[in-house]
C-alpha cells in the first residue's frame, strides 16, 4: 500500500515558520519556535550533537516523524539554506527531491541522504519521492511556498503543526497564498507539551 | 482584588479572525470559524435565538468567558459592525467602552448593556472598564487592531485563542502588527473539542 503525503512544521502563534533572513535563524525567536525540537534526544543524535536530550512525548513525535518518512521533497530555498547548515551527514538519511529549475547531478551525502534535483515541477518531484519511499510516507519538508503549492494542488493527505508560544510579528508565513476554496481541514488530534501544542489535520479537497 | 485583562477569540489556522468585508460574515468560512460558538446553548440563549444548543465543554467555555467579564473594551470598527448586527438586547449585559475619536452620548440597550464612547485612548478606556468591572475581569472584545494595541502596550494579562480547522487565505489577521520584542507568551493550557482547539496563554512583558 502506498504511503501518505504529509508535512510537519513548527509555527509561531501568529503563523510564521522562519525569520525573513537566514541570518536571524540563530536569534532568540527562532530558538523559541524550535526549542521543543532542539532539546529532543532523537534530534540531537541525528544531527551529531552528541548523546543526551529529552525523552518524553515530544521526543517520540520527532522520532515517529523521522521513522515514517521514506523520502522527502523540498523547495530550492530550503535546500540552499540547508546546504550551508546541515552537517556532512545530512539529517534525512533517505532520498530527498529538490524542486528547482537548476540542473544538477545527484548529491550523495554519507549516512544515506541523496539529494536529487527535479526540474519539471512539484507533481513530478512527488512521483519520484513516492517511488523512492515505497510503503513509507513522503514528507514535504518545506519551505512555506512549497508546502502551499502541494496543499493547493490537493496533494497533501495530512499534516502536523506544532504551535509554539511565541509571536514573530514578521517573517515567512506557513500558509501564505493558500487557496481556501480548495482545501478543507479535518482536525484529527491535539496534544500539548510544556513547550508547544501539536495539532493534527487531515486534508480534504473541496 | 482587581480582575484580569484578557481577550478570547476564534482564529483560523492561518491567523485570521474575520473576512475582509462584513458582507462575507455569513459565508461558509466565517461560519466554520465560529461554529464551535454558534452551536452552544449559552450563545444561542444570550442572542435570543431560542432554547436548545449543545451543553458540553465548549458551552462551558462560552459561559465561563461571559460570566468572568465585568466590562468590555472594543474598537470602533467592531462596534460599527456590531451596531448593525446585534439584537436590541445586545449580548454583553455589562458596560462596554468603545475606543473612538467620535463624540457620542452613552447608548443604553435593554438587558444591561451600555456603550460608552471614550475619546482619549486605549489606556483611558481600560481604566474606565476596570472601574466598571470591579472584581470581575475586563475583556478586550476586539477587533484585531485593538487587541494588538493592548498587547503592545503590555496591558493584556492572559488570553484564549480557539484555533478552528479552517484556512482563510485572506482577511483580517489577529496578530498583525504585534511587536515581538515586547511580548513574551507562556502557554498555560490546551484543550480540544471536536470543532476547535483551545489554547491559553499568559502574557509577560519583556
Short mmCIF file of C-alpha atoms in Angstrom, two decimals:
data_model
loop_
_atom_site.label_atom_id
_atom_site.label_comp_id
_atom_site.label_asym_id
_atom_site.label_seq_id
_atom_site.Cartn_x
_atom_site.Cartn_y
_atom_site.Cartn_z
CA UNK A 1 0.00 0.00 0.00
CA UNK A 2 1.27 3.43 -0.86
CA UNK A 3 2.23 5.80 1.95
CA UNK A 4 0.77 9.15 2.84
CA UNK A 5 2.00 12.59 1.83
CA UNK A 6 2.39 14.87 4.83
CA UNK A 7 4.17 17.87 6.26
CA UNK A 8 5.24 18.62 9.82
CA UNK A 9 6.35 22.08 10.89
CA UNK A 10 6.78 24.37 13.88
CA UNK A 11 4.79 27.60 13.60
CA UNK A 12 4.57 30.68 15.78
CA UNK A 13 1.12 31.54 17.12
CA UNK A 14 0.95 34.35 14.54
CA UNK A 15 1.66 31.99 11.66
CA UNK A 16 5.38 32.27 10.91
CA UNK A 17 7.80 29.39 10.34
CA UNK A 18 11.04 31.33 9.79
CA UNK A 19 12.50 34.81 10.01
CA UNK A 20 12.86 36.96 6.89
CA UNK A 21 16.58 36.36 6.55
CA UNK A 22 18.63 33.23 7.29
CA UNK A 23 21.00 35.32 9.42
CA UNK A 24 18.26 35.61 12.03
CA UNK A 25 17.93 31.83 12.28
CA UNK A 26 20.02 31.70 15.42
CA UNK A 27 18.09 34.54 17.08
CA UNK A 28 16.05 34.21 20.24
CA UNK A 29 12.68 33.93 18.50
CA UNK A 30 13.70 31.20 16.13
CA UNK A 31 15.17 29.23 19.00
CA UNK A 32 11.95 29.67 20.96
CA UNK A 33 9.97 28.40 17.98
CA UNK A 34 12.08 25.27 17.63
CA UNK A 35 13.15 24.58 21.18
CA UNK A 36 10.63 21.77 21.60
CA UNK A 37 12.61 20.00 18.80
CA UNK A 38 16.15 21.11 19.60
CA UNK A 39 16.11 19.60 23.08
CA UNK A 40 14.97 16.14 21.99
CA UNK A 41 17.30 13.16 22.12
CA UNK A 42 16.45 11.98 18.60
CA UNK A 43 17.09 15.38 17.08
CA UNK A 44 20.42 15.82 18.86
CA UNK A 45 21.72 12.37 17.99
CA UNK A 46 20.56 12.66 14.38
CA UNK A 47 22.47 15.93 13.92
CA UNK A 48 25.54 14.53 15.63
CA UNK A 49 25.25 16.88 18.60
CA UNK A 50 26.09 14.04 20.94
CA UNK A 51 24.15 11.85 23.33
CA UNK A 52 21.63 13.20 25.77
CA UNK A 53 18.45 15.22 25.41
CA UNK A 54 14.88 14.75 26.50
CA UNK A 55 12.95 11.52 26.01
CA UNK A 56 9.31 12.40 26.62
CA UNK A 57 6.38 12.61 24.23
CA UNK A 58 8.00 15.41 22.19
CA UNK A 59 10.95 13.11 21.52
CA UNK A 60 8.54 10.36 20.45
CA UNK A 61 6.91 12.75 17.98
CA UNK A 62 10.27 13.72 16.47
CA UNK A 63 11.26 10.06 16.25
CA UNK A 64 7.96 8.91 14.74
CA UNK A 65 8.09 11.68 12.14
CA UNK A 66 11.59 10.61 11.16
CA UNK A 67 10.75 6.91 11.03
CA UNK A 68 7.61 7.20 8.91
CA UNK A 69 9.46 9.22 6.25
CA UNK A 70 10.72 7.16 3.30
CA UNK A 71 11.59 10.19 1.15
CA UNK A 72 11.31 13.98 1.31
CA UNK A 73 10.51 16.77 -1.10
CA UNK A 74 11.74 20.30 -0.56
CA UNK A 75 11.93 23.68 -2.31
CA UNK A 76 15.14 25.20 -3.59
CA UNK A 77 15.28 27.98 -0.98
CA UNK A 78 15.12 25.47 1.86
CA UNK A 79 17.80 23.39 0.19
CA UNK A 80 20.04 26.43 -0.33
CA UNK A 81 19.78 27.38 3.35
CA UNK A 82 20.27 23.79 4.47
CA UNK A 83 23.26 23.18 2.19
CA UNK A 84 25.13 25.73 4.31
CA UNK A 85 23.87 24.49 7.66
CA UNK A 86 23.47 20.71 7.61
CA UNK A 87 26.37 18.62 8.88
CA UNK A 88 28.15 16.37 6.37
CA UNK A 89 25.84 13.56 7.46
CA UNK A 90 22.70 15.43 6.40
CA UNK A 91 19.85 14.59 8.79
CA UNK A 92 17.45 12.93 6.31
CA UNK A 93 19.05 9.51 5.73
CA UNK A 94 16.67 8.94 2.79
CA UNK A 95 16.31 10.23 -0.77
CA UNK A 96 15.40 13.94 -0.92
CA UNK A 97 13.93 15.51 -4.07
CA UNK A 98 14.58 19.22 -4.55
CA UNK A 99 12.17 21.16 -6.77
CA UNK A 100 14.34 23.52 -8.82
CA UNK A 101 14.94 24.91 -12.28
CA UNK A 102 18.66 24.44 -11.81
CA UNK A 103 20.15 21.31 -13.40
CA UNK A 104 22.48 19.46 -11.10
CA UNK A 105 23.81 15.93 -10.63
CA UNK A 106 22.59 13.96 -7.59
CA UNK A 107 24.45 14.93 -4.42
CA UNK A 108 25.14 11.93 -2.21
CA UNK A 109 25.99 12.51 1.45
CA UNK A 110 27.41 10.00 3.93
CA UNK A 111 24.69 8.41 6.05
CA UNK A 112 22.18 7.67 3.31
CA UNK A 113 20.91 11.11 2.25
CA UNK A 114 20.91 11.64 -1.52
CA UNK A 115 19.62 14.91 -2.93
CA UNK A 116 18.17 14.73 -6.45
CA UNK A 117 17.17 17.80 -8.41
CA UNK A 118 13.83 17.71 -10.23
CA UNK A 119 13.22 20.30 -12.92
CA UNK A 120 9.70 19.51 -14.09
CA UNK A 121 7.53 20.61 -11.21
CA UNK A 122 6.11 19.62 -7.86
CA UNK A 123 3.98 16.73 -9.13
CA UNK A 124 6.97 15.11 -10.78
CA UNK A 125 9.06 15.55 -7.64
CA UNK A 126 6.30 13.90 -5.63
CA UNK A 127 6.08 10.99 -8.08
CA UNK A 128 9.82 10.40 -7.68
CA UNK A 129 9.53 10.62 -3.88
CA UNK A 130 6.57 8.21 -3.74
CA UNK A 131 8.50 5.65 -5.76
CA UNK A 132 11.57 6.04 -3.53
CA UNK A 133 9.54 5.87 -0.30
CA UNK A 134 7.86 2.54 -1.14
CA UNK A 135 5.35 1.76 1.60
CA UNK A 136 6.63 4.54 3.83
CA UNK A 137 5.36 8.13 3.75
CA UNK A 138 6.57 11.17 1.81
CA UNK A 139 7.34 14.28 3.80
CA UNK A 140 7.06 17.70 2.18
CA UNK A 141 9.88 19.19 4.23
CA UNK A 142 9.32 22.87 3.27
CA UNK A 143 9.56 25.74 2.97
CA UNK A 144 6.26 27.55 3.13
CA UNK A 145 5.87 28.18 -0.59
CA UNK A 146 6.45 24.52 -1.39
CA UNK A 147 4.02 23.35 1.30
CA UNK A 148 1.33 25.73 0.00
CA UNK A 149 1.98 24.59 -3.57
CA UNK A 150 1.28 20.99 -2.61
CA UNK A 151 -1.73 21.99 -0.47
CA UNK A 152 -3.31 23.99 -3.30
CA UNK A 153 -2.67 21.13 -5.72
CA UNK A 154 -4.62 18.80 -3.42
CA UNK A 155 -1.58 16.56 -2.91
CA UNK A 156 -1.27 16.65 0.91
CA UNK A 157 -3.08 13.89 2.85
CA UNK A 158 -2.40 15.09 6.38
CA UNK A 159 -0.20 17.39 8.41
CA UNK A 160 1.13 18.25 11.85
CA UNK A 161 1.69 21.79 13.09
CA UNK A 162 3.43 22.44 16.40
CA UNK A 163 2.24 25.86 17.54
CA UNK A 164 4.91 27.36 19.78
CA UNK A 165 4.11 30.08 22.33
CA UNK A 166 5.92 32.88 20.52
CA UNK A 167 4.88 35.83 18.34
CA UNK A 168 7.17 36.83 15.47
CA UNK A 169 5.45 39.91 14.09
CA UNK A 170 7.21 39.39 10.76
CA UNK A 171 8.93 36.66 8.79
CA UNK A 172 7.95 33.86 6.42
CA UNK A 173 4.40 32.64 6.88
CA UNK A 174 3.44 28.98 6.58
CA UNK A 175 0.08 29.39 4.84
CA UNK A 176 0.74 32.46 2.64
CA UNK A 177 -1.18 32.06 -0.62
CA UNK A 178 -3.24 29.07 0.39
CA UNK A 179 -6.46 28.78 -1.63
CA UNK A 180 -9.18 28.37 0.94
CA UNK A 181 -11.60 27.35 -1.79
CA UNK A 182 -9.58 24.22 -2.48
CA UNK A 183 -8.68 22.97 0.97
CA UNK A 184 -10.94 21.66 3.72
CA UNK A 185 -9.38 20.63 7.03
CA UNK A 186 -10.48 18.00 9.50
CA UNK A 187 -8.95 18.28 12.96
CA UNK A 188 -7.88 14.76 13.94
CA UNK A 189 -5.96 15.29 17.16
CA UNK A 190 -4.29 17.64 19.61
CA UNK A 191 -1.70 17.15 22.30
CA UNK A 192 0.25 19.69 24.27
CA UNK A 193 3.61 19.52 25.94
CA UNK A 194 5.25 22.10 28.14
CA UNK A 195 6.73 23.95 25.18
CA UNK A 196 4.30 23.60 22.28
CA UNK A 197 0.90 22.35 21.16
CA UNK A 198 0.70 19.67 18.49
CA UNK A 199 -2.25 19.93 16.09
CA UNK A 200 -3.06 17.20 13.57
CA UNK A 201 -5.25 17.59 10.48
CA UNK A 202 -6.46 15.54 7.54
CA UNK A 203 -6.78 17.48 4.29
CA UNK A 204 -9.78 17.07 2.03
CA UNK A 205 -10.07 18.71 -1.35
CA UNK A 206 -13.33 20.63 -1.73
CA UNK B 1 -8.71 42.36 44.23
CA UNK B 2 -8.69 43.76 40.71
CA UNK B 3 -9.63 41.48 37.86
CA UNK B 4 -7.56 40.38 34.88
CA UNK B 5 -7.49 41.90 31.41
CA UNK B 6 -7.98 39.27 28.73
CA UNK B 7 -9.15 38.57 25.23
CA UNK B 8 -10.83 35.50 23.78
CA UNK B 9 -11.16 34.99 20.03
CA UNK B 10 -11.66 32.36 17.34
CA UNK B 11 -8.85 32.26 14.79
CA UNK B 12 -8.33 30.28 11.60
CA UNK B 13 -5.24 28.09 11.47
CA UNK B 14 -3.66 30.68 9.16
CA UNK B 15 -4.25 33.50 11.64
CA UNK B 16 -7.43 35.28 10.51
CA UNK B 17 -10.33 36.33 12.73
CA UNK B 18 -12.65 37.88 10.15
CA UNK B 19 -13.12 38.26 6.40
CA UNK B 20 -12.06 41.47 4.65
CA UNK B 21 -15.59 42.81 4.33
CA UNK B 22 -18.54 42.46 6.73
CA UNK B 23 -20.69 41.18 3.84
CA UNK B 24 -18.73 37.94 3.92
CA UNK B 25 -19.53 37.40 7.59
CA UNK B 26 -22.30 34.97 6.77
CA UNK B 27 -20.14 33.00 4.33
CA UNK B 28 -19.14 29.39 4.75
CA UNK B 29 -15.65 30.10 6.09
CA UNK B 30 -16.76 32.51 8.76
CA UNK B 31 -19.39 30.06 9.91
CA UNK B 32 -16.76 27.31 10.04
CA UNK B 33 -14.53 29.55 12.14
CA UNK B 34 -17.27 30.29 14.65
CA UNK B 35 -19.34 27.14 14.59
CA UNK B 36 -17.91 25.87 17.86
CA UNK B 37 -19.51 29.01 19.41
CA UNK B 38 -22.69 29.28 17.35
CA UNK B 39 -23.95 25.86 18.37
CA UNK B 40 -23.59 26.37 22.11
CA UNK B 41 -26.61 26.72 24.36
CA UNK B 42 -25.25 29.82 26.16
CA UNK B 43 -24.53 31.64 22.93
CA UNK B 44 -27.95 30.87 21.45
CA UNK B 45 -29.89 31.89 24.54
CA UNK B 46 -27.82 35.04 25.02
CA UNK B 47 -28.57 36.17 21.47
CA UNK B 48 -32.25 35.31 21.81
CA UNK B 49 -32.06 32.53 19.23
CA UNK B 50 -34.24 30.34 21.44
CA UNK B 51 -33.63 27.38 23.71
CA UNK B 52 -31.53 24.41 22.72
CA UNK B 53 -27.93 24.02 21.67
CA UNK B 54 -25.02 21.95 22.85
CA UNK B 55 -24.01 21.68 26.51
CA UNK B 56 -20.55 20.15 26.52
CA UNK B 57 -17.17 21.62 27.36
CA UNK B 58 -17.38 24.21 24.54
CA UNK B 59 -20.58 25.53 26.09
CA UNK B 60 -18.85 25.73 29.47
CA UNK B 61 -16.06 27.80 27.92
CA UNK B 62 -18.52 30.23 26.32
CA UNK B 63 -20.42 30.51 29.62
CA UNK B 64 -17.29 30.98 31.76
CA UNK B 65 -15.98 33.67 29.40
CA UNK B 66 -19.28 35.52 29.68
CA UNK B 67 -19.51 35.20 33.44
CA UNK B 68 -15.98 36.37 34.25
CA UNK B 69 -16.47 39.55 32.20
CA UNK B 70 -17.46 42.62 34.23
CA UNK B 71 -16.89 45.10 31.40
CA UNK B 72 -15.62 45.07 27.82
CA UNK B 73 -13.49 47.32 25.64
CA UNK B 74 -13.78 47.33 21.86
CA UNK B 75 -12.56 49.26 18.84
CA UNK B 76 -14.78 51.48 16.72
CA UNK B 77 -14.79 49.16 13.69
CA UNK B 78 -16.05 46.26 15.77
CA UNK B 79 -18.70 48.50 17.30
CA UNK B 80 -19.81 49.78 13.88
CA UNK B 81 -20.21 46.24 12.56
CA UNK B 82 -21.94 45.10 15.74
CA UNK B 83 -24.31 48.07 15.85
CA UNK B 84 -25.86 46.71 12.66
CA UNK B 85 -25.89 43.07 13.72
CA UNK B 86 -26.57 42.78 17.46
CA UNK B 87 -30.16 42.25 18.55
CA UNK B 88 -31.83 45.05 20.59
CA UNK B 89 -30.72 43.20 23.73
CA UNK B 90 -27.03 43.44 22.87
CA UNK B 91 -25.22 40.31 24.06
CA UNK B 92 -22.84 41.92 26.59
CA UNK B 93 -25.14 42.74 29.55
CA UNK B 94 -22.35 44.85 31.09
CA UNK B 95 -20.75 48.24 30.41
CA UNK B 96 -18.85 48.36 27.11
CA UNK B 97 -16.25 51.05 26.39
CA UNK B 98 -15.70 51.90 22.72
CA UNK B 99 -12.35 53.45 21.77
CA UNK B 100 -13.19 56.16 19.22
CA UNK B 101 -12.48 59.74 18.20
CA UNK B 102 -16.18 60.30 17.66
CA UNK B 103 -18.04 62.04 20.48
CA UNK B 104 -21.30 60.38 21.37
CA UNK B 105 -23.62 60.10 24.35
CA UNK B 106 -23.82 56.74 26.15
CA UNK B 107 -26.08 54.26 24.33
CA UNK B 108 -28.09 52.16 26.73
CA UNK B 109 -29.66 48.94 25.50
CA UNK B 110 -32.30 46.83 27.22
CA UNK B 111 -30.76 43.94 29.14
CA UNK B 112 -27.95 45.84 30.82
CA UNK B 113 -25.53 46.68 28.02
CA UNK B 114 -24.44 50.32 27.99
CA UNK B 115 -21.96 51.51 25.37
CA UNK B 116 -19.80 54.47 26.38
CA UNK B 117 -17.51 56.22 23.93
CA UNK B 118 -14.00 57.04 25.10
CA UNK B 119 -12.02 59.62 23.12
CA UNK B 120 -8.68 59.70 24.92
CA UNK B 121 -7.10 56.41 24.04
CA UNK B 122 -6.91 52.73 24.91
CA UNK B 123 -5.42 53.19 28.39
CA UNK B 124 -8.21 55.51 29.39
CA UNK B 125 -10.83 53.10 28.02
CA UNK B 126 -9.24 50.33 30.06
CA UNK B 127 -9.23 52.44 33.22
CA UNK B 128 -12.95 53.05 32.78
CA UNK B 129 -13.57 49.35 32.16
CA UNK B 130 -11.54 48.27 35.19
CA UNK B 131 -13.54 50.58 37.41
CA UNK B 132 -16.82 49.32 35.97
CA UNK B 133 -15.81 45.67 36.23
CA UNK B 134 -14.99 45.81 39.96
CA UNK B 135 -13.57 42.45 41.00
CA UNK B 136 -14.54 40.81 37.70
CA UNK B 137 -12.33 40.74 34.59
CA UNK B 138 -12.13 43.12 31.63
CA UNK B 139 -12.46 41.61 28.18
CA UNK B 140 -10.85 43.26 25.19
CA UNK B 141 -13.56 42.17 22.78
CA UNK B 142 -11.80 43.14 19.52
CA UNK B 143 -11.12 43.70 16.75
CA UNK B 144 -7.61 42.71 15.82
CA UNK B 145 -6.13 46.22 15.81
CA UNK B 146 -7.48 46.91 19.28
CA UNK B 147 -6.24 43.59 20.65
CA UNK B 148 -2.75 44.23 19.24
CA UNK B 149 -2.79 47.78 20.62
CA UNK B 150 -3.37 46.45 24.12
CA UNK B 151 -0.84 43.62 23.64
CA UNK B 152 1.90 46.00 22.50
CA UNK B 153 1.11 48.35 25.40
CA UNK B 154 1.70 45.46 27.82
CA UNK B 155 -1.86 45.69 29.13
CA UNK B 156 -3.09 42.12 28.47
CA UNK B 157 -2.68 39.60 31.31
CA UNK B 158 -3.85 36.47 29.53
CA UNK B 159 -5.78 35.26 26.50
CA UNK B 160 -7.62 32.38 24.89
CA UNK B 161 -7.48 31.55 21.19
CA UNK B 162 -9.73 28.90 19.71
CA UNK B 163 -7.97 27.67 16.58
CA UNK B 164 -10.58 26.35 14.19
CA UNK B 165 -9.73 23.85 11.44
CA UNK B 166 -10.18 26.24 8.53
CA UNK B 167 -7.84 28.21 6.25
CA UNK B 168 -8.99 31.67 5.09
CA UNK B 169 -6.17 32.69 2.75
CA UNK B 170 -7.13 36.34 3.26
CA UNK B 171 -8.99 38.58 5.68
CA UNK B 172 -8.23 40.39 8.92
CA UNK B 173 -5.39 38.90 10.94
CA UNK B 174 -5.45 38.70 14.72
CA UNK B 175 -1.78 39.46 15.39
CA UNK B 176 -0.99 41.92 12.56
CA UNK B 177 1.48 44.49 13.86
CA UNK B 178 2.31 42.77 17.12
CA UNK B 179 5.72 43.81 18.48
CA UNK B 180 7.50 40.57 19.25
CA UNK B 181 10.15 42.44 21.17
CA UNK B 182 7.56 43.49 23.76
CA UNK B 183 5.52 40.35 24.26
CA UNK B 184 6.55 37.01 25.74
CA UNK B 185 3.98 34.22 25.91
CA UNK B 186 3.67 31.40 28.39
CA UNK B 187 1.46 28.52 27.29
CA UNK B 188 -0.77 27.67 30.25
CA UNK B 189 -3.23 25.17 28.84
CA UNK B 190 -4.72 23.40 25.84
CA UNK B 191 -7.93 21.51 25.31
CA UNK B 192 -9.53 20.31 22.11
CA UNK B 193 -13.12 19.64 21.22
CA UNK B 194 -14.48 18.12 18.04
CA UNK B 195 -14.57 21.50 16.26
CA UNK B 196 -11.69 23.58 17.60
CA UNK B 197 -8.61 23.64 19.81
CA UNK B 198 -8.50 25.98 22.78
CA UNK B 199 -5.10 27.48 23.60
CA UNK B 200 -4.46 29.53 26.74
CA UNK B 201 -1.55 31.90 27.32
CA UNK B 202 -0.27 34.27 29.98
CA UNK B 203 1.40 37.40 28.62
CA UNK B 204 4.63 38.71 30.07
CA UNK B 205 6.21 41.97 29.00
CA UNK B 206 9.86 41.54 28.05
#
